GROMACS .gro file of C-alpha atoms in nm:
model
   79
    1UNK     CA    1  -0.360  -0.436  -0.330
    2UNK     CA    2  -0.152  -0.673  -0.120
    3UNK     CA    3   0.012  -0.825  -0.411
    4UNK     CA    4   0.116  -0.668  -0.740
    5UNK     CA    5  -0.148  -0.665  -1.010
    6UNK     CA    6  -0.218  -0.550  -1.365
    7UNK     CA    7  -0.281  -0.187  -1.245
    8UNK     CA    8  -0.061  -0.202  -0.927
    9UNK     CA    9   0.310  -0.196  -0.985
   10UNK     CA   10   0.531  -0.422  -0.773
   11UNK     CA   11   0.683  -0.129  -0.569
   12UNK     CA   12   0.333  -0.009  -0.465
   13UNK     CA   13   0.205  -0.354  -0.345
   14UNK     CA   14   0.146  -0.369   0.036
   15UNK     CA   15   0.387  -0.671   0.069
   16UNK     CA   16   0.665  -0.473  -0.091
   17UNK     CA   17   0.605  -0.172   0.123
   18UNK     CA   18   0.583  -0.396   0.423
   19UNK     CA   19   0.913  -0.558   0.332
   20UNK     CA   20   1.071  -0.206   0.306
   21UNK     CA   21   0.939  -0.131   0.653
   22UNK     CA   22   1.078  -0.457   0.803
   23UNK     CA   23   1.421  -0.352   0.667
   24UNK     CA   24   1.406  -0.030   0.843
   25UNK     CA   25   1.287  -0.182   1.176
   26UNK     CA   26   1.630  -0.278   1.300
   27UNK     CA   27   1.529  -0.122   1.628
   28UNK     CA   28   1.196  -0.009   1.786
   29UNK     CA   29   1.097   0.320   1.611
   30UNK     CA   30   0.811   0.570   1.644
   31UNK     CA   31   0.561   0.586   1.361
   32UNK     CA   32   0.677   0.935   1.252
   33UNK     CA   33   1.048   0.824   1.247
   34UNK     CA   34   0.956   0.511   1.042
   35UNK     CA   35   0.747   0.721   0.804
   36UNK     CA   36   1.029   0.971   0.749
   37UNK     CA   37   1.285   0.697   0.695
   38UNK     CA   38   1.062   0.523   0.441
   39UNK     CA   39   1.019   0.841   0.249
   40UNK     CA   40   1.378   0.913   0.256
   41UNK     CA   41   1.468   0.555   0.126
   42UNK     CA   42   1.209   0.550  -0.148
   43UNK     CA   43   1.342   0.560  -0.502
   44UNK     CA   44   1.302   0.902  -0.665
   45UNK     CA   45   1.198   0.736  -0.982
   46UNK     CA   46   0.883   0.580  -0.836
   47UNK     CA   47   0.574   0.757  -0.716
   48UNK     CA   48   0.592   0.841  -0.343
   49UNK     CA   49   0.403   0.620  -0.101
   50UNK     CA   50   0.113   0.808   0.079
   51UNK     CA   51   0.068   0.796   0.454
   52UNK     CA   52  -0.255   0.595   0.407
   53UNK     CA   53  -0.054   0.330   0.213
   54UNK     CA   54   0.211   0.320   0.480
   55UNK     CA   55  -0.046   0.268   0.752
   56UNK     CA   56  -0.218  -0.008   0.553
   57UNK     CA   57   0.125  -0.183   0.514
   58UNK     CA   58   0.176  -0.147   0.889
   59UNK     CA   59  -0.163  -0.293   0.943
   60UNK     CA   60  -0.077  -0.590   0.724
   61UNK     CA   61   0.244  -0.650   0.911
   62UNK     CA   62   0.054  -0.647   1.242
   63UNK     CA   63  -0.206  -0.870   1.109
   64UNK     CA   64   0.044  -1.140   1.009
   65UNK     CA   65   0.212  -1.074   1.353
   66UNK     CA   66   0.555  -0.962   1.244
   67UNK     CA   67   0.529  -0.614   1.418
   68UNK     CA   68   0.357  -0.477   1.719
   69UNK     CA   69   0.290  -0.146   1.879
   70UNK     CA   70   0.464  -0.129   2.218
   71UNK     CA   71   0.554   0.170   2.432
   72UNK     CA   72   0.471   0.420   2.168
   73UNK     CA   73   0.706   0.238   1.915
   74UNK     CA   74   0.674  -0.005   1.630
   75UNK     CA   75   0.869  -0.321   1.736
   76UNK     CA   76   0.965  -0.602   1.496
   77UNK     CA   77   0.865  -0.952   1.638
   78UNK     CA   78   1.138  -1.212   1.606
   79UNK     CA   79   1.007  -1.566   1.645
   0.00000   0.00000   0.00000
């Protein structure tokens, strides 16, 4: 689930989705804006990411302390 596996392609792994989210977080963004940008930037050849999977990727990023939720926005933590 977090890493690619036999039945989970690389582009669907939570680390890959999280990396895509980090690339989009060049400034604080609302959850809906980040979700829309991810859907827009997802390859048309791959299966679309569900909102549940998007939230799991955000949870993973928050758990490893690279993003936080502040003032109704997702903020990238630069340390």
